PDB file of C-alpha atoms in Angstrom:
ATOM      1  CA  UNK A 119       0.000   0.000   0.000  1.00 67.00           C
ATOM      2  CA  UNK A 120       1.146   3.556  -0.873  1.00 66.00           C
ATOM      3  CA  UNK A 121       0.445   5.924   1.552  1.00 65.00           C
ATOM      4  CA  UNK A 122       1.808   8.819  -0.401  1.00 71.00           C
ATOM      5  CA  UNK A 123      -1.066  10.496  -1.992  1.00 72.00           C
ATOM      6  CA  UNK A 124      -2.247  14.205  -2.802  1.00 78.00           C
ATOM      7  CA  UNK A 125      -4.687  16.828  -1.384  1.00 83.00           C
ATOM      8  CA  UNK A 126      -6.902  15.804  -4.569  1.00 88.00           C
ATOM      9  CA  UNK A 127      -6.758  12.061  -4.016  1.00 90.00           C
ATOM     10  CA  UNK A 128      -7.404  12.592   0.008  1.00 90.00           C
ATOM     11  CA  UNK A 129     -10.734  14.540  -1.172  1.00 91.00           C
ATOM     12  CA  UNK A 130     -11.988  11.376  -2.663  1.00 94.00           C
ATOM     13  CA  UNK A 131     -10.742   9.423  -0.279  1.00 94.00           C
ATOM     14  CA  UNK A 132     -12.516  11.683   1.922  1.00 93.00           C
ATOM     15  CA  UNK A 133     -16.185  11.396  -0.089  1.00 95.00           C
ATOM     16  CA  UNK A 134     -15.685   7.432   0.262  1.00 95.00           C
ATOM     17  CA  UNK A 135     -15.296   7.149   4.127  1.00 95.00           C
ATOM     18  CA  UNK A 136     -18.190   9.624   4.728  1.00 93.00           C
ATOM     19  CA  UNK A 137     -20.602   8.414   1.850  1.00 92.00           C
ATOM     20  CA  UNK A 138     -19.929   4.850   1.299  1.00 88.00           C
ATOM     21  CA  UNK A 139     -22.411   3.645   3.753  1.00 87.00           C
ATOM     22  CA  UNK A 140     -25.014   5.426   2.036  1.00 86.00           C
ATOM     23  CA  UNK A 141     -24.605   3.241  -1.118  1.00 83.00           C
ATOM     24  CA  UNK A 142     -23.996   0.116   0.669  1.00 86.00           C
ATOM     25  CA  UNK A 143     -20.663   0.218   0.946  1.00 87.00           C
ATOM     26  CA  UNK A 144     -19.377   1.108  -2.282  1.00 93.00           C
ATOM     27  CA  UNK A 145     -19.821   4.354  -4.637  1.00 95.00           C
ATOM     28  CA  UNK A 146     -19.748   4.464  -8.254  1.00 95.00           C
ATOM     29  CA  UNK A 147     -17.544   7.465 -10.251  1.00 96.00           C
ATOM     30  CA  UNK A 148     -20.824   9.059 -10.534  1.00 95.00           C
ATOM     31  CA  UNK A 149     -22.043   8.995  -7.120  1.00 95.00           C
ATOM     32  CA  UNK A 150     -18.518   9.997  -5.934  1.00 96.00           C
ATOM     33  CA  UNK A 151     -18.073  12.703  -8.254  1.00 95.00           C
ATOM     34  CA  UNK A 152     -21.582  14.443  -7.723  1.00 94.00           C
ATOM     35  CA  UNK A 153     -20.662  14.460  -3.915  1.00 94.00           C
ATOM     36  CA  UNK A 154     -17.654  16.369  -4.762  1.00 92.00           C
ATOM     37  CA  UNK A 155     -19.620  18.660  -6.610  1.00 92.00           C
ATOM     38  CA  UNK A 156     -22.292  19.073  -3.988  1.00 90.00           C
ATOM     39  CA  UNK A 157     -19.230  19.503  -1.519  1.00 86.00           C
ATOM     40  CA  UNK A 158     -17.789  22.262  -3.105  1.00 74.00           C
ATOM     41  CA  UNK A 159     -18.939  25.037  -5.058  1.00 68.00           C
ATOM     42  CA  UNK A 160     -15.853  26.546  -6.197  1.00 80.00           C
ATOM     43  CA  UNK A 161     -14.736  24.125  -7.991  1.00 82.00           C
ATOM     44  CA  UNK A 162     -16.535  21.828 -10.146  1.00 89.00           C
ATOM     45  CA  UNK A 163     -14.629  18.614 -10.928  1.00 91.00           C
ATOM     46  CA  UNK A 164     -14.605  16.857 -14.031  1.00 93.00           C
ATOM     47  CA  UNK A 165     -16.010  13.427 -14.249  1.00 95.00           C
ATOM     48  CA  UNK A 166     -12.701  11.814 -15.849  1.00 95.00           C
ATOM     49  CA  UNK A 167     -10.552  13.921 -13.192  1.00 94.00           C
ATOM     50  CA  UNK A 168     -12.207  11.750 -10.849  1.00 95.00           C
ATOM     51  CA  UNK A 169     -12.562   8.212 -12.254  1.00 96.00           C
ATOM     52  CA  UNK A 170      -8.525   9.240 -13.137  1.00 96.00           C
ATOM     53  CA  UNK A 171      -8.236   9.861  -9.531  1.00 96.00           C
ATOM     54  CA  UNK A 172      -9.794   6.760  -8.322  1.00 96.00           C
ATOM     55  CA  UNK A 173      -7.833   4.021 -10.472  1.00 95.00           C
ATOM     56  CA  UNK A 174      -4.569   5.633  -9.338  1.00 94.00           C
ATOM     57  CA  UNK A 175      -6.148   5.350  -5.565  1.00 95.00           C
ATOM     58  CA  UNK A 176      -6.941   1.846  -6.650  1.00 95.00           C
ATOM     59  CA  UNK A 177      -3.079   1.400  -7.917  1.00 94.00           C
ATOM     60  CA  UNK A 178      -1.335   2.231  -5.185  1.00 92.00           C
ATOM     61  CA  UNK A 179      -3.829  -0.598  -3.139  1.00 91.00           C
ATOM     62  CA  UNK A 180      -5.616   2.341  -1.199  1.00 92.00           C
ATOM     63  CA  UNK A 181      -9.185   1.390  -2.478  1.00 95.00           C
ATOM     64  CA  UNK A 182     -10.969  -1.623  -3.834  1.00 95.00           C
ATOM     65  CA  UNK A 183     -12.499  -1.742  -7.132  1.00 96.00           C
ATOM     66  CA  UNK A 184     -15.235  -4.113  -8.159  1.00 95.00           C
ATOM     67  CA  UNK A 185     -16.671  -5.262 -11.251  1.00 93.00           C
ATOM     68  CA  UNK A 186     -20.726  -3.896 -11.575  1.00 89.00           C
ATOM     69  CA  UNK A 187     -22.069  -4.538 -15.093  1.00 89.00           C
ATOM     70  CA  UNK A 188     -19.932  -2.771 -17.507  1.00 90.00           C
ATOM     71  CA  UNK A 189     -18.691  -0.135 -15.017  1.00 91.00           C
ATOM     72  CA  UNK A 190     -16.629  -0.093 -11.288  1.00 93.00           C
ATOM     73  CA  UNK A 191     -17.563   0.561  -7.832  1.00 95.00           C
ATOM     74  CA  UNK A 192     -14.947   1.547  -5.413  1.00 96.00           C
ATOM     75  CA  UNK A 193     -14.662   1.107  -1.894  1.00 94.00           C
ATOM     76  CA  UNK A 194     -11.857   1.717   1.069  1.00 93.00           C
ATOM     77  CA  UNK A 195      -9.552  -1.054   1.788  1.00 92.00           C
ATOM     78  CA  UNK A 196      -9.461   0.593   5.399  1.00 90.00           C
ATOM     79  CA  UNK A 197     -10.890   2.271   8.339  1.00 91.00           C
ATOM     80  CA  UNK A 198     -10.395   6.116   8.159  1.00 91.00           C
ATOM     81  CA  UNK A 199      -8.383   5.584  11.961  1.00 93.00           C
ATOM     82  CA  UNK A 200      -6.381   2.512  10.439  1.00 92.00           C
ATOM     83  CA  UNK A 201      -4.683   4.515   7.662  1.00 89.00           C
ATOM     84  CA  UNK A 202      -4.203   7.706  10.039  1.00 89.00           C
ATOM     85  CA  UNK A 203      -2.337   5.386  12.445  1.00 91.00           C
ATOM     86  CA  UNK A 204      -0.066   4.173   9.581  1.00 89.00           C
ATOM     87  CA  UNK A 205       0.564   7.631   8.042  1.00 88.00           C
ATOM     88  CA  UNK A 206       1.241   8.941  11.349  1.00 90.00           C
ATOM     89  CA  UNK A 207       3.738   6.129  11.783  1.00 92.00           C
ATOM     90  CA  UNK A 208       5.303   6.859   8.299  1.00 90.00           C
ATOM     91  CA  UNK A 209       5.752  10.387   9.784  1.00 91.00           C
ATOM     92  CA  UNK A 210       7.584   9.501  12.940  1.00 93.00           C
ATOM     93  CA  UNK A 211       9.933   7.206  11.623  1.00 93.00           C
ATOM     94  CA  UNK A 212      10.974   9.912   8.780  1.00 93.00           C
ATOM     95  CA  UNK A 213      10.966  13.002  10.721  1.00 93.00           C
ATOM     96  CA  UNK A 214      11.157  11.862  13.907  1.00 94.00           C
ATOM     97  CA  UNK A 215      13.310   8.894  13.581  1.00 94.00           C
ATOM     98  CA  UNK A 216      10.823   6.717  15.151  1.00 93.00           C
ATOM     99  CA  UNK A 217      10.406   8.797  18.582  1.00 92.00           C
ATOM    100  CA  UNK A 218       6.378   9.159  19.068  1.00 92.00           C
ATOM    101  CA  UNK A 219       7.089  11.074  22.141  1.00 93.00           C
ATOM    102  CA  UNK A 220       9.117  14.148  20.416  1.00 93.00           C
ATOM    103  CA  UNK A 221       6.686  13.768  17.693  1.00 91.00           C
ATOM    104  CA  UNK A 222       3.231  14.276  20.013  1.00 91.00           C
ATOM    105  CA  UNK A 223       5.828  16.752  21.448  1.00 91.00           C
ATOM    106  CA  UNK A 224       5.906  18.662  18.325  1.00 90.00           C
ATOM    107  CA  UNK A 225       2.097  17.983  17.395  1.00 88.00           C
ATOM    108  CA  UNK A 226       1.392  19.506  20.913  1.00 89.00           C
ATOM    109  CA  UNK A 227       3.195  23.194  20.335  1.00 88.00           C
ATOM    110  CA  UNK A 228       1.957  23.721  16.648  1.00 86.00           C
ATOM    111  CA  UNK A 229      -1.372  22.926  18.539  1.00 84.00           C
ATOM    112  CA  UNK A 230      -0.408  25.828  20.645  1.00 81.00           C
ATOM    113  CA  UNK A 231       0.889  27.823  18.599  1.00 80.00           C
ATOM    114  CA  UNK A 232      -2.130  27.659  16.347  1.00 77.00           C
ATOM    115  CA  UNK A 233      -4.621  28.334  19.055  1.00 71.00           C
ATOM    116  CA  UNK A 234      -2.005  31.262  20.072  1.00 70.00           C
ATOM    117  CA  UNK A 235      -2.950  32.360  16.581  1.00 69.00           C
ATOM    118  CA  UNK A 236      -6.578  32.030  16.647  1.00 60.00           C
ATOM    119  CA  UNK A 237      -6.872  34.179  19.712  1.00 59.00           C
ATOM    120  CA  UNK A 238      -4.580  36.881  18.223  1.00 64.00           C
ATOM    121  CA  UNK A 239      -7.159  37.285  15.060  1.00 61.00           C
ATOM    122  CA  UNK A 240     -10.158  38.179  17.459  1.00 59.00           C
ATOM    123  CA  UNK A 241      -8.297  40.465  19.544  1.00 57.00           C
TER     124      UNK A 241
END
């Protein structure tokens, strides 16, 4: 499994976790694109941007993709908390050479530091 994967390809991730179960579990490029659209009005995403997106999620063994008629269905491989746990240990061992404890460390004053920031806007 590749766990490297862009803003664009965490969106549809995204739309899968938090939609799936509507559709039984699986979403079709259609349903998953018009959520994307619904989700955001800025940008409206082209329908071949997204299947695109999806068979390279599929590649890199993020998602499952299952025969239906003449077209696919995709689905997670994972839990949304299963992959955060292994990104998060891809993350210590290459920044923080393994050390979960400098790393919460570090997770704990950009926490503060953002909340430091917050305040300062509504001042």
């Amino acid at each position: 499994m590749d766990l490297n994967h862009g803003a664009l390809e965490n969106l549809v991730m995204n739309v899968l976790w938090n939609y799936s179960d509507d559709f039984d579990g699986v979403m079709s490029v259609n349903q998953v694109w018009e959520k994307l659209n619904q989700l955001n009005t800025k940008k409206k995403w082209a329908y071949t941007t997204v299947k695109t997106i999806l068979d390279r999620l599929f590649d890199k063994g993020l998602i499952n993709k299952i025969k239906c008629g003449k077209k696919f269905n995709y689905q997670m491989l994972m839990p949304r908390l299963e992959m955060a746990e292994q990104a998060l240990k891809k993350v210590a061992l290459e920044y923080f050479q393994n050390d979960f404890v400098e790393m919460a460390k570090f997770v704990r004053d950009l926490a503060y530091e953002e909340e430091k920031n917050l305040v300062n806007i509504y001042k």
